[in-house]
Tab-separated table of C-alpha atoms in Angstrom:
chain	number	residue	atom	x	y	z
Y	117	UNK	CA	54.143	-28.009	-4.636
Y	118	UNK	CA	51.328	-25.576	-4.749
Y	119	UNK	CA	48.682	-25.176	-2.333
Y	120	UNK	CA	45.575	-27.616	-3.785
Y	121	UNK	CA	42.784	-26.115	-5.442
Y	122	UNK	CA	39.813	-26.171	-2.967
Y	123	UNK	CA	37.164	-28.688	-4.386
Y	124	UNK	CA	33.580	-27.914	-5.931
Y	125	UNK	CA	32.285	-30.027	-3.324
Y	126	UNK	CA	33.671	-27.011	-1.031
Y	127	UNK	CA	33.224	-24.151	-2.509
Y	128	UNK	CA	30.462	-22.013	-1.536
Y	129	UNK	CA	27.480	-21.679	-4.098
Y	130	UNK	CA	25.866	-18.483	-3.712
Y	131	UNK	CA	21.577	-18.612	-4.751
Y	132	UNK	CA	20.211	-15.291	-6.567
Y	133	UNK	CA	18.202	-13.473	-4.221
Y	134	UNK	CA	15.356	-11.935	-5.823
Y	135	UNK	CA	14.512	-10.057	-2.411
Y	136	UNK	CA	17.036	-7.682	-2.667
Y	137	UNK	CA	16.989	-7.193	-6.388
Y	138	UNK	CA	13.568	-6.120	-5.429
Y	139	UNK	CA	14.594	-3.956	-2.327
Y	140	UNK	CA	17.450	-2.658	-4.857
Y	141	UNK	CA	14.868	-1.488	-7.858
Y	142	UNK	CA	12.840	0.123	-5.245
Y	143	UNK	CA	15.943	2.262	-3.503
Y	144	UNK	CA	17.373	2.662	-7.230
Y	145	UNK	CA	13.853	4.046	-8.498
Y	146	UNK	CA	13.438	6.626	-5.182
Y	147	UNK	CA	17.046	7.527	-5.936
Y	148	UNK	CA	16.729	8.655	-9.483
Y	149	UNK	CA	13.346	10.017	-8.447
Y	150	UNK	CA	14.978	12.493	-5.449
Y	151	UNK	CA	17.099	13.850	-7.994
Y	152	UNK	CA	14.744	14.468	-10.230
Y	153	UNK	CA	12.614	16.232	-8.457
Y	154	UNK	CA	15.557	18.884	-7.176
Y	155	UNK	CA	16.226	19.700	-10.353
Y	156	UNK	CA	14.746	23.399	-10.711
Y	157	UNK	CA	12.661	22.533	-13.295
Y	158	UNK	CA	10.473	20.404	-11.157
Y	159	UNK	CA	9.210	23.312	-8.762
Y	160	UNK	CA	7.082	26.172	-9.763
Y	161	UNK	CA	9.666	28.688	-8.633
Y	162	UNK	CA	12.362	27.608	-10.735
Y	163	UNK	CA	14.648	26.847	-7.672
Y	164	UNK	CA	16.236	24.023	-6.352
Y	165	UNK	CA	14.789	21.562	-4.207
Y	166	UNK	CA	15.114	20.820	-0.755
Y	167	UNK	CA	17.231	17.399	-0.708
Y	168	UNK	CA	15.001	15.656	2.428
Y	169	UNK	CA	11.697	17.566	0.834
Y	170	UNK	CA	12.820	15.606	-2.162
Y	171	UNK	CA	14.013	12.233	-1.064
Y	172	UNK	CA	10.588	12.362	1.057
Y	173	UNK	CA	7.960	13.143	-1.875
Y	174	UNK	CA	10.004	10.831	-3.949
Y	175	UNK	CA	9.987	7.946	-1.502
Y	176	UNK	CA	6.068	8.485	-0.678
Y	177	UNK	CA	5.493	8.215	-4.688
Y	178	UNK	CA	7.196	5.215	-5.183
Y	179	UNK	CA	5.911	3.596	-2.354
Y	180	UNK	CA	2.220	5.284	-3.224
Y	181	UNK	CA	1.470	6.707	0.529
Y	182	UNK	CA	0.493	9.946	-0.254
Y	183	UNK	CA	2.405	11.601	2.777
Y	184	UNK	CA	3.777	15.159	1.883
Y	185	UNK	CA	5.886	17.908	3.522
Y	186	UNK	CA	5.151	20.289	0.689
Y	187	UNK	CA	2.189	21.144	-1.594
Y	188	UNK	CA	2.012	19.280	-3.938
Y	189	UNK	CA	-0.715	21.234	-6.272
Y	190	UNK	CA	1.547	24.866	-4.873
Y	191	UNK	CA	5.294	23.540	-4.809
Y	192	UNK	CA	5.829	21.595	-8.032
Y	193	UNK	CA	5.545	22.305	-11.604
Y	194	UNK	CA	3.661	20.907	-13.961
Y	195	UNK	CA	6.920	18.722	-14.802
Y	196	UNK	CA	7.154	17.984	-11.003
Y	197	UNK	CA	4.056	16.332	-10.823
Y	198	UNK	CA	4.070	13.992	-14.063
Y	199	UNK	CA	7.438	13.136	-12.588
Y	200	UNK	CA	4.984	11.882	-9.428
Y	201	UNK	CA	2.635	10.719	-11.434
Y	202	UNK	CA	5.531	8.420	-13.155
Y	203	UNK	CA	6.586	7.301	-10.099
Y	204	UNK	CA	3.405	6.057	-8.606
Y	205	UNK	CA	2.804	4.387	-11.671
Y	206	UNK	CA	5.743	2.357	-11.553
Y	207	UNK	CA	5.567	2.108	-7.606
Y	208	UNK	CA	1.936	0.895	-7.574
Y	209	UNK	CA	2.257	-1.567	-9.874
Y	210	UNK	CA	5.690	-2.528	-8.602
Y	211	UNK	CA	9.288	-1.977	-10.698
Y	212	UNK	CA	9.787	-5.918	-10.769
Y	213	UNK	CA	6.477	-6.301	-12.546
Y	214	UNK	CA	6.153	-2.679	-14.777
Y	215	UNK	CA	10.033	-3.992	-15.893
Y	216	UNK	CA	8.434	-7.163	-16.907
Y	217	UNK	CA	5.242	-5.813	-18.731
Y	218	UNK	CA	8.329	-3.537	-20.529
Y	219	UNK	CA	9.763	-6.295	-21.440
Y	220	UNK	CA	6.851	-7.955	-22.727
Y	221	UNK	CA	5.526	-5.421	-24.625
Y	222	UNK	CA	9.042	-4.661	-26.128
Y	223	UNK	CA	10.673	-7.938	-26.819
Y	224	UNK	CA	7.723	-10.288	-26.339
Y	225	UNK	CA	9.600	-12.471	-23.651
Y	226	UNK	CA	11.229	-12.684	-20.376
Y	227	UNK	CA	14.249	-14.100	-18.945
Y	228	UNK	CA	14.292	-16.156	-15.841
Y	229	UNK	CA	16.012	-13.478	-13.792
Y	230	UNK	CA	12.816	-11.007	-14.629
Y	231	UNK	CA	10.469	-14.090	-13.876
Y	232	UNK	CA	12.095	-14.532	-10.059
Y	233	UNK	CA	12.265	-10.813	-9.398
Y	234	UNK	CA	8.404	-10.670	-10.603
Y	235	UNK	CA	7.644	-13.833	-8.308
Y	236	UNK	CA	9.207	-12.433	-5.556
Y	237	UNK	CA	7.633	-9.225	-5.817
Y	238	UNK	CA	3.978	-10.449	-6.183
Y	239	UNK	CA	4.610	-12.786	-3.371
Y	240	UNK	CA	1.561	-15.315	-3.888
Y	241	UNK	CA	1.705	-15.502	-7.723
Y	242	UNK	CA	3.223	-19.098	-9.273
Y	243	UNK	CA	6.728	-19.145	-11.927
Y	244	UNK	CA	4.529	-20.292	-14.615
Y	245	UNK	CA	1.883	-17.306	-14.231
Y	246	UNK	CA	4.407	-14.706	-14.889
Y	247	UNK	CA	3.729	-13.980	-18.390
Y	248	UNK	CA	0.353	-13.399	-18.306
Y	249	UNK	CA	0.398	-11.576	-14.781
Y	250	UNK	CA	2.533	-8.872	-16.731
Y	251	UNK	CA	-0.136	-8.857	-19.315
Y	252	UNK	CA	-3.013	-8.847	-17.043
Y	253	UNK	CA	-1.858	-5.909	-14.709
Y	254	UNK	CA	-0.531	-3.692	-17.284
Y	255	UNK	CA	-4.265	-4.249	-18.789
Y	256	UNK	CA	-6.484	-4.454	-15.731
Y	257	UNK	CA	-4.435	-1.258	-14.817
Y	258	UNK	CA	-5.329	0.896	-17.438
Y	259	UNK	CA	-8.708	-0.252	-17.989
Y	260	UNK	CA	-9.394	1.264	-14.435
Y	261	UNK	CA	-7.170	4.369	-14.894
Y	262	UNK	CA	-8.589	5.446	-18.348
Y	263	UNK	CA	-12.184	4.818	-16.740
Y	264	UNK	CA	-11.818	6.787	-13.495
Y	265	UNK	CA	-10.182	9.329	-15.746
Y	266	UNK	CA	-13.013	9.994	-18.151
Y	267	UNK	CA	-15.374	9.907	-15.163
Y	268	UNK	CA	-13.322	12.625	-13.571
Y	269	UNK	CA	-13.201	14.362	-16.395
Y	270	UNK	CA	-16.382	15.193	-17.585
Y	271	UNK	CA	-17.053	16.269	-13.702
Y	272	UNK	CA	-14.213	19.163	-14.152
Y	273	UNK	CA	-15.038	19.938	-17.285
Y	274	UNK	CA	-18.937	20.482	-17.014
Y	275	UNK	CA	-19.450	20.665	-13.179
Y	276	UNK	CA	-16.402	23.076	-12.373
Y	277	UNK	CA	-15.766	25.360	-15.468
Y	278	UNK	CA	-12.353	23.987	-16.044
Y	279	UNK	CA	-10.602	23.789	-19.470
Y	280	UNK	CA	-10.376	20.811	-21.819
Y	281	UNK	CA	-6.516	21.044	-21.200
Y	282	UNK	CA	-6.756	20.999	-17.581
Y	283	UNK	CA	-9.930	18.893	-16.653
Y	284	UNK	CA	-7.901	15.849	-18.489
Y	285	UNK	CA	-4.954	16.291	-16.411
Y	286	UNK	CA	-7.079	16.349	-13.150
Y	287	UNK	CA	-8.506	13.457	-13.925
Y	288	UNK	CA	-5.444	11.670	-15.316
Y	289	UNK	CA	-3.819	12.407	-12.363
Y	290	UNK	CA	-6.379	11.596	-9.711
Y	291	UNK	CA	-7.125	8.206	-11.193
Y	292	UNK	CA	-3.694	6.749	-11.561
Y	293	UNK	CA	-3.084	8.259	-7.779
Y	294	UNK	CA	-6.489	6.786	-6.825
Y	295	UNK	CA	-5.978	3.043	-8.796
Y	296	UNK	CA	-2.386	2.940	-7.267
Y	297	UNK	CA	-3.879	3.801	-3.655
Y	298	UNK	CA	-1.435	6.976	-3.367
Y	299	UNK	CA	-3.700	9.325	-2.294
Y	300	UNK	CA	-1.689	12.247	-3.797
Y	301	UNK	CA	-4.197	15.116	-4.695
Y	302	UNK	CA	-3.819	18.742	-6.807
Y	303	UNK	CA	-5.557	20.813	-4.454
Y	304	UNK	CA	-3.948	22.170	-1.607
Y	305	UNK	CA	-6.991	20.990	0.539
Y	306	UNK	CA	-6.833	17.672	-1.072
Y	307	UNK	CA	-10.132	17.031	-1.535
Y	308	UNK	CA	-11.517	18.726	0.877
Y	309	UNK	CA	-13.498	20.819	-1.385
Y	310	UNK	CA	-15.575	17.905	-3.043
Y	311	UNK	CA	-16.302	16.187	0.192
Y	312	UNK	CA	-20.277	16.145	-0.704
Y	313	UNK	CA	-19.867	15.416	-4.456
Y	314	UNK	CA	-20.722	11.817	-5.273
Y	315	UNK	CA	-19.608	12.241	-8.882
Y	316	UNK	CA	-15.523	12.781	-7.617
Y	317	UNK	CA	-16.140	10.620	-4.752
Y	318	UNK	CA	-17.419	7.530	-5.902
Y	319	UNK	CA	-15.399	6.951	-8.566
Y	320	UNK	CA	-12.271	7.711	-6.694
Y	321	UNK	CA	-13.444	5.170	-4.029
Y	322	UNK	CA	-14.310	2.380	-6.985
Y	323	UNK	CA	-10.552	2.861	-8.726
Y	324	UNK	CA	-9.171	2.495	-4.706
Y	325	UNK	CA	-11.002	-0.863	-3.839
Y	326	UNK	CA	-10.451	-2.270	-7.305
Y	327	UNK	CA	-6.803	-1.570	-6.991
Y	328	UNK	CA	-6.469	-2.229	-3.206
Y	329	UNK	CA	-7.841	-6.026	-3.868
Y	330	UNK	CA	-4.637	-7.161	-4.924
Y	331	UNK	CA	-4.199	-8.486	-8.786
Y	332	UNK	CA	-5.012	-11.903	-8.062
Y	333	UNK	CA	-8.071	-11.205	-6.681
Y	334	UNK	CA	-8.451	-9.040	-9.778
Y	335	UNK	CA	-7.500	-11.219	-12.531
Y	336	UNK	CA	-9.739	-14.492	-10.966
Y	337	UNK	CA	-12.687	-12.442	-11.087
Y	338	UNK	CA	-12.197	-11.761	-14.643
Y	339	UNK	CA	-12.006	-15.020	-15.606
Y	340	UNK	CA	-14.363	-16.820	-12.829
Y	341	UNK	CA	-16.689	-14.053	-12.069
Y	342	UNK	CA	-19.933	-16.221	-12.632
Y	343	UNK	CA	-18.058	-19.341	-10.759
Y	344	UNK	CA	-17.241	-18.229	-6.639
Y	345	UNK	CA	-16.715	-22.134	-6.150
Y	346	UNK	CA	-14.246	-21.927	-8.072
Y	347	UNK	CA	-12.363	-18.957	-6.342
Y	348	UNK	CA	-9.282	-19.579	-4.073
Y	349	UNK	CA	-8.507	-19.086	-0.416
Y	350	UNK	CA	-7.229	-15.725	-0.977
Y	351	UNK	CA	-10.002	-14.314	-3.233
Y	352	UNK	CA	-12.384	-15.467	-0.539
Y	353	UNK	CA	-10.826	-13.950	2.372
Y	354	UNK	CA	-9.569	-10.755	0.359
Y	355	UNK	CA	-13.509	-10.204	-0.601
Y	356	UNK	CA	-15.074	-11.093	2.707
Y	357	UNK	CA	-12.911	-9.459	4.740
Y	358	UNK	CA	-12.671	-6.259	2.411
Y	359	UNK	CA	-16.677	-5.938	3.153
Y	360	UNK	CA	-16.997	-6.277	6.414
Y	361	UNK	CA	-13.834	-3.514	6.835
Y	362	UNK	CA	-15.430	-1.169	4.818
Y	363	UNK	CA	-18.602	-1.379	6.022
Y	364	UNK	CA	-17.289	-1.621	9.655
Y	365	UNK	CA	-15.163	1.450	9.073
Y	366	UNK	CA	-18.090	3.697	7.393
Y	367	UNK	CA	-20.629	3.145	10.643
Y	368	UNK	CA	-17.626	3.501	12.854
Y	369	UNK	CA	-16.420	7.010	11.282
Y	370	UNK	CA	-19.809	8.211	10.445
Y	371	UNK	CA	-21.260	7.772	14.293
Y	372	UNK	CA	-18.579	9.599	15.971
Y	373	UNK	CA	-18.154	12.166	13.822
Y	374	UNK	CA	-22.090	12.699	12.970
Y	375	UNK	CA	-22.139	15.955	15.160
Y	376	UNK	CA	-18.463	17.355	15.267
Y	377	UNK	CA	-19.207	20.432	13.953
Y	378	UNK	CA	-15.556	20.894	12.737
Y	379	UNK	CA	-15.612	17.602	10.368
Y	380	UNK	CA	-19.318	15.952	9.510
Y	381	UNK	CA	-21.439	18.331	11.755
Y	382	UNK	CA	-22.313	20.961	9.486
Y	383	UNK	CA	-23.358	18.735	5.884
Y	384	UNK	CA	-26.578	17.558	5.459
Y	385	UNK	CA	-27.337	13.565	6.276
Y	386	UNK	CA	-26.417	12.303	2.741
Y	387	UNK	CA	-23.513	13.729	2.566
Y	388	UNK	CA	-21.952	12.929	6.130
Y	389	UNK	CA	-22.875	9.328	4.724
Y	390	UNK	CA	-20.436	9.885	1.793
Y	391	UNK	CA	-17.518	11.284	3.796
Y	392	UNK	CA	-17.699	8.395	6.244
Y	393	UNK	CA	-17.794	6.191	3.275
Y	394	UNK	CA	-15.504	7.503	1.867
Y	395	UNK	CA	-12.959	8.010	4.441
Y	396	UNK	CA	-13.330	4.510	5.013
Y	397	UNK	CA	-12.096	4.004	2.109
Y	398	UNK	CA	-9.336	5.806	2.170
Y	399	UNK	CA	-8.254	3.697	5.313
Y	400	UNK	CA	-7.331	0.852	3.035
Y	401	UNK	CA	-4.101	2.699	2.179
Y	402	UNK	CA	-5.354	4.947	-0.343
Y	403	UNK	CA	-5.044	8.601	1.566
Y	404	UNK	CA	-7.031	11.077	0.259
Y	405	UNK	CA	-9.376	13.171	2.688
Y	406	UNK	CA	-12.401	14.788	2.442
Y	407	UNK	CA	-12.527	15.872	5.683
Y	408	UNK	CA	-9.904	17.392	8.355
Y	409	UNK	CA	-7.710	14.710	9.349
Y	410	UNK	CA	-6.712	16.396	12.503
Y	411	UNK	CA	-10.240	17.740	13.171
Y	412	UNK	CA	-11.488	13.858	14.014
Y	413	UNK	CA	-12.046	13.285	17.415
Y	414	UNK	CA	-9.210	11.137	19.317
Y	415	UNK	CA	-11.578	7.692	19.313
Y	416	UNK	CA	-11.948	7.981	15.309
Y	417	UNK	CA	-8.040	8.224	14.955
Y	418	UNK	CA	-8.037	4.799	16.916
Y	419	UNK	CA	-10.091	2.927	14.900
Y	420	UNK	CA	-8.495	4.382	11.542
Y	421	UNK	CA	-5.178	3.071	13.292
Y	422	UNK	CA	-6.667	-0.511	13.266
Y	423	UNK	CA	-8.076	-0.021	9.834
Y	424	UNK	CA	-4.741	1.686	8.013
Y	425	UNK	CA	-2.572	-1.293	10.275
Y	426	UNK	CA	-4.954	-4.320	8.475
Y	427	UNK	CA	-4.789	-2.338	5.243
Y	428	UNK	CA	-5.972	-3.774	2.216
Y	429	UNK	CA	-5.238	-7.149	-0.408
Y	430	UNK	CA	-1.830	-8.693	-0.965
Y	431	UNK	CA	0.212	-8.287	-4.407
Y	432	UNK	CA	-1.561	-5.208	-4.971
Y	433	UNK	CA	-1.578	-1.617	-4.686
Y	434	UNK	CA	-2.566	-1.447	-0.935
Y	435	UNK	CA	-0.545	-1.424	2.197
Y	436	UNK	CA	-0.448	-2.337	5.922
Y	437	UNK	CA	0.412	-6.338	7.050
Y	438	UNK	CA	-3.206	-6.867	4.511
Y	439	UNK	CA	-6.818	-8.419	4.838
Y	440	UNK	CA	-5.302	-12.448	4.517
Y	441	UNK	CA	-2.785	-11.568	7.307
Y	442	UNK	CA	-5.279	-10.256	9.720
Y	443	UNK	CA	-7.520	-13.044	8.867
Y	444	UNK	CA	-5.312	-15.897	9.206
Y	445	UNK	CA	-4.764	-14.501	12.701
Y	446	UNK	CA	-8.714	-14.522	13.644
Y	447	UNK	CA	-8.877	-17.933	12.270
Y	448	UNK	CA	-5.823	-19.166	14.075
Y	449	UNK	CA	-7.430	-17.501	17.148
Y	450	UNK	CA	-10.645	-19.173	16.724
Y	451	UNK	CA	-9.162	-22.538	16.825
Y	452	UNK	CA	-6.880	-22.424	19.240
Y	453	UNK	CA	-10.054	-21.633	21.308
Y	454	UNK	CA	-12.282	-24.555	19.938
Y	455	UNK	CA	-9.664	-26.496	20.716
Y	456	UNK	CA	-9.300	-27.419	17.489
Y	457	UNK	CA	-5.561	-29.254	16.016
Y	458	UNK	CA	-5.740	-27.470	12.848
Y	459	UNK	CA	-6.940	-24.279	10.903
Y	460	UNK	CA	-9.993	-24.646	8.428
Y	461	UNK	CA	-10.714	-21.994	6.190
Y	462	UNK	CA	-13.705	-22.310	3.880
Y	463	UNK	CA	-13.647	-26.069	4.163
Y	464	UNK	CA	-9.712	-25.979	3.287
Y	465	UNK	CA	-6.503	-26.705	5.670
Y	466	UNK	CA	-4.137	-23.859	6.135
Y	467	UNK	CA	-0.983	-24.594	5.826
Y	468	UNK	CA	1.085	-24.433	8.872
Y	469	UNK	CA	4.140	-22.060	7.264
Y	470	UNK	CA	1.147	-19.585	6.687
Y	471	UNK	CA	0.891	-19.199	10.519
Y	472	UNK	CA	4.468	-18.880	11.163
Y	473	UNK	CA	4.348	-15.966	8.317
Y	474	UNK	CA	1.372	-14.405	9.732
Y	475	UNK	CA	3.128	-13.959	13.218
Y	476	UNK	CA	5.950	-12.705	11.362
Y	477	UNK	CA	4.640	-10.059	9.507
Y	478	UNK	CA	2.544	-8.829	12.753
Y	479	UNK	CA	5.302	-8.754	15.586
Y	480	UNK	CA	7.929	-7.789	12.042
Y	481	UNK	CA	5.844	-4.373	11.462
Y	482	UNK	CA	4.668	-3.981	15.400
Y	483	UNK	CA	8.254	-3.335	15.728
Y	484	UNK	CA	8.972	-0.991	12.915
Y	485	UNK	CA	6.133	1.306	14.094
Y	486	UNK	CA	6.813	1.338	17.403
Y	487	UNK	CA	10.167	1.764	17.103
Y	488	UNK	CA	9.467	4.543	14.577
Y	489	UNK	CA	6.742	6.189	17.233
Y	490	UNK	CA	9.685	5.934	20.019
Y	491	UNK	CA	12.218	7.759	18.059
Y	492	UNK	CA	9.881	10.129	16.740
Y	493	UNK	CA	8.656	11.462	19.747
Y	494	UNK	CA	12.298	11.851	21.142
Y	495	UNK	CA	12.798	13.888	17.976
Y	496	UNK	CA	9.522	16.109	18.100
Y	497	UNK	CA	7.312	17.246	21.212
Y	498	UNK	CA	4.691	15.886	19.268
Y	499	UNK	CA	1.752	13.703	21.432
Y	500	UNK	CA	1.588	10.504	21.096
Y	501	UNK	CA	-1.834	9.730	19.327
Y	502	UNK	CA	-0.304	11.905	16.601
Y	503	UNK	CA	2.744	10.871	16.054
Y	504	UNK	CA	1.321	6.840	16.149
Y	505	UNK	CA	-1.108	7.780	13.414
Y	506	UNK	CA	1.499	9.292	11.647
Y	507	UNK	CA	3.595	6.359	11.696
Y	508	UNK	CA	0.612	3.635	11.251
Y	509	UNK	CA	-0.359	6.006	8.095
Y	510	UNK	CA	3.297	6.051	7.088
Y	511	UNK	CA	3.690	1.811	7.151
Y	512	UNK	CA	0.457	1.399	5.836
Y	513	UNK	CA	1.498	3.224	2.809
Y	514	UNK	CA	-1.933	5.417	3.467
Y	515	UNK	CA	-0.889	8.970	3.815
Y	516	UNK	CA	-3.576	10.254	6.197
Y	517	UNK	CA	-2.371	13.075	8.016
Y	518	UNK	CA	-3.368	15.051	11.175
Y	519	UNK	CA	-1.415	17.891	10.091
Y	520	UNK	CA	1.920	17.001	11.782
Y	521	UNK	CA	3.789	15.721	8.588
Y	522	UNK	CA	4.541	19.851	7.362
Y	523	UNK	CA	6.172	20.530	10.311
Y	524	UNK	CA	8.798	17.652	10.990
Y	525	UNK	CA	12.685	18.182	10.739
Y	526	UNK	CA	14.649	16.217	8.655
Y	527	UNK	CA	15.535	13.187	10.638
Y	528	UNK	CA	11.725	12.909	11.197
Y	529	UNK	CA	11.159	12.687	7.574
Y	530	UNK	CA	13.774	10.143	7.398
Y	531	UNK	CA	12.341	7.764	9.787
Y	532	UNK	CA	8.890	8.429	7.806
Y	533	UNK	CA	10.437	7.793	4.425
Y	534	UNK	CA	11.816	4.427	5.978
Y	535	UNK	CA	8.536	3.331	7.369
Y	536	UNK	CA	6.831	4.124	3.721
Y	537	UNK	CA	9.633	1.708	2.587
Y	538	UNK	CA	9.596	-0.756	4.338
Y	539	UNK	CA	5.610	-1.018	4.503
Y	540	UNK	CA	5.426	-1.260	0.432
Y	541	UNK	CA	7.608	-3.871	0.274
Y	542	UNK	CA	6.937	-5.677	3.350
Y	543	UNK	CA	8.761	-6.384	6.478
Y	544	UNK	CA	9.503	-10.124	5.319
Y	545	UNK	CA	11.002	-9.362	2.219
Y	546	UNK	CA	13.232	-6.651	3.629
Y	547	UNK	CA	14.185	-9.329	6.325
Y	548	UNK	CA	14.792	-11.735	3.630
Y	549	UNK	CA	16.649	-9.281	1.565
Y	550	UNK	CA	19.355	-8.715	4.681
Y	551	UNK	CA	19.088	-11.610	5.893
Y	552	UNK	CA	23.043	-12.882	6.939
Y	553	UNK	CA	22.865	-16.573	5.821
Y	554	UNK	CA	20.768	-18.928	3.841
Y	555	UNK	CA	20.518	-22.212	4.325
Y	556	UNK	CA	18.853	-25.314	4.439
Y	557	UNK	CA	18.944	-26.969	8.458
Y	558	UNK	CA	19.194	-31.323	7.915
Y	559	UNK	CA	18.504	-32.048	11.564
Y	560	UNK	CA	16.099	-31.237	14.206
Y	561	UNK	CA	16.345	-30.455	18.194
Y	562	UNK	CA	14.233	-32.354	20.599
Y	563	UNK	CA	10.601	-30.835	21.372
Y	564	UNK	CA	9.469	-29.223	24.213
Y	565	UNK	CA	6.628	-27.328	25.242
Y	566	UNK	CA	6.920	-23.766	27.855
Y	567	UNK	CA	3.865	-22.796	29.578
Y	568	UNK	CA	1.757	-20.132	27.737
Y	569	UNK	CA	-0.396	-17.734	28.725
């Protein structure tokens, strides 16, 4: 007799896991992007390509941080850069959900497999609101692209002399970089060069905080604008929290660098204003600079650490371990010092797996940078307040720069290109997507309590 056939009360059922079709789309998308962008056609002088130069520009587009190690207005064609632009369009608004807007647009539904890859992706949005999330980003999206743009453009066009031709592909560009908080720029000195211009400035900064609140946020203000009681916990703390930052980062930037004559020193009062507000901004994972990034003094580089770290609102375009995460954390502070036995948050209970992913997330990407800053500094003779804003920048998907990121060898742009990675997506997802086993625990172990503190 044969051996018996093992039962299907044995066998092993293996559950989809949408995390690493997510992590998958991602690597897949930087993939076909790195060899795109070798291909002599994408550089200006017709030759190939650096691979690493490549994988790097590729992986900072997809994951919209803005970081570069060549220049991007000098380096790459006109071809290159819509090939950027393409992939910080998908990147921003994520290739789980631009698949599913695809599909909408193109077949008019989608299949449970798109649905859980969409969920998974967008992290705080329900099964049933798939459908019209797809619909709602795709359109919230271009509404604030094709704004920005026309605002951009009629500032080239009659404030700089530049061509019809040309003026609309500034602006194109900047806008979708500036919605999708990538902070990539066609000027060698970014822009550097508009730093006390309002009418570049300002609506750069608008298309950044619109797109670094996070969809959600986004699509309950368009439909309970007029009704804040109605709003949720997230589009509370995501608002709140998103003012105070910016605020808190504009006085913070715009007192110590008042007098450096190399960054804010030498433009009149209004404008140092702008720049500080504006680089501000920019701290919420969008990138861009107006000023010298590695002319700030050492205490501003600090506090744009904190500020690129907290980043900006979940599900969105921004990056870092975001505004709800850092605010969870004061809240769960503040009550475990009123002595409190739960967390209230605008008259509602937090749920308790919300602390235990807070702390995750936190100590999750604590360890990525500073594992990243460790092996960097092996690698380089870089210092260390350099190399940790390089890697805060990098996880935050920000792409602030002192000036080191031109000079790095190739393992150091690996270890960069990671950290961009693994900040889009999130260190919890990539945990989930490796995670080794799955399962379900139907028993408990007896409590205990260590001394803390």
């Amino acid at each position: 007799m044969g051996t018996p056939a093992r039962t299907p009360a044995r066998a092993r059922v293996r559950r989809p896991r949408p995390a690493r079709r997510v992590v998958a789309a991602f690597a897949i998308a930087v993939a076909l992007g790195t060899a795109v962008l070798m291909l002599p056609v994408s550089s200006r002088s017709g030759e190939v390509t650096d691979f690493f130069d490549a994988l790097f520009t590729a992986t900072s587009a997809v994951c919209v941080t803005g970081l570069t190690v060549v220049d991007t207005a000098t380096h790459w064609s006109f071809f290159g850069q819509v090939i950027i632009l393409a992939l910080i369009q998908i990147g921003g608004l994520g290739i789980m959900i631009s698949a599913a807007s695809i599909g909408l647009l193109l077949a008019r539904k989608l299949s449970v497999a798109g649905r859980l890859n969409a969920v998974t992706e967008a992290n705080v949005i329900e099964f049933s609101d798939v459908r019209g999330l797809a619909r709602n980003i795709l359109l919230i999206s271009l509404i604030v692209e094709a704004a920005t743009a026309l605002l951009l453009f009629m500032r080239f066009l009659w404030g700089y002399g530049y061509g019809v031709g040309e003026a609309v592909w500034l602006g194109l560009f900047h806008a979708v970089s500036s919605f999708n908080n990538a902070g990539f720029a066609l000027f060698s000195d970014n822009l550097i060069g508009f730093a006390a211009d309002p009418f570049i400035c300002l609506p750069i900064c608008a298309a950044i905080i619109v797109g670094g609140l996070g969809f959600p946020v986004l699509m309950q203000l368009r439909r309970e604008f007029r009704h804040p009681l109605r709003w949720t916990m997230n589009t509370r703390l995501v608002l709140s929290v998103s003012i105070v930052l910016l605020i808190a980062g504009t006085l913070y930037i715009t007192v110590l660098e008042w007098s450096n004559p190399r960054t804010l020193g030498h433009y009149d009062p209004a404008a140092r204003i702008l720049i500080g507000f504006f680089q501000s901004v920019q701290t919420r994972t969008a990138g861009f600079n107006s000023v010298d990034i590695g002319q700030l003094h050492d205490e501003t580089w600090v506090g744009m650490d904190v500020l690129m770290y907290i980043g900006g609102g979940p599900a969105g375009t921004a990056g870092g371990i975001k505004v709800t995460t850092f605010a969870v954390l004061f809240f769960i502070l503040l009550t475990e010092l009123r002595g409190e036995a739960s967390v209230h948050i605008f008259g509602k209970r937090l749920s308790r797996a919300v602390h235990r992913q807070a702390i995750s997330v936190v100590l999750l990407s604590i360890a990525f940078v500073m594992a990243s800053v460790i092996a960097l500094m092996l690698i380089t003779d870089l210092p260390f307040d350099k190399v940790l804003f390089e890697a805060v920048s990098a996880f935050g998907t920000v792409g602030l720069t002192t000036g080191i990121t031109y000079g790095l060898p190739w393992p150091a742009e690996l270890i960069l290109s990671l950290l961009m990675f693994v900040g889009r997506l999130g260190p919890l997802t990539i945990g989930t997507a490796f995670a080794l086993r799955d399962r379900r625990i139907l028993y408990e172990f007896p409590e205990e309590r260590p001394a803390i503190g």
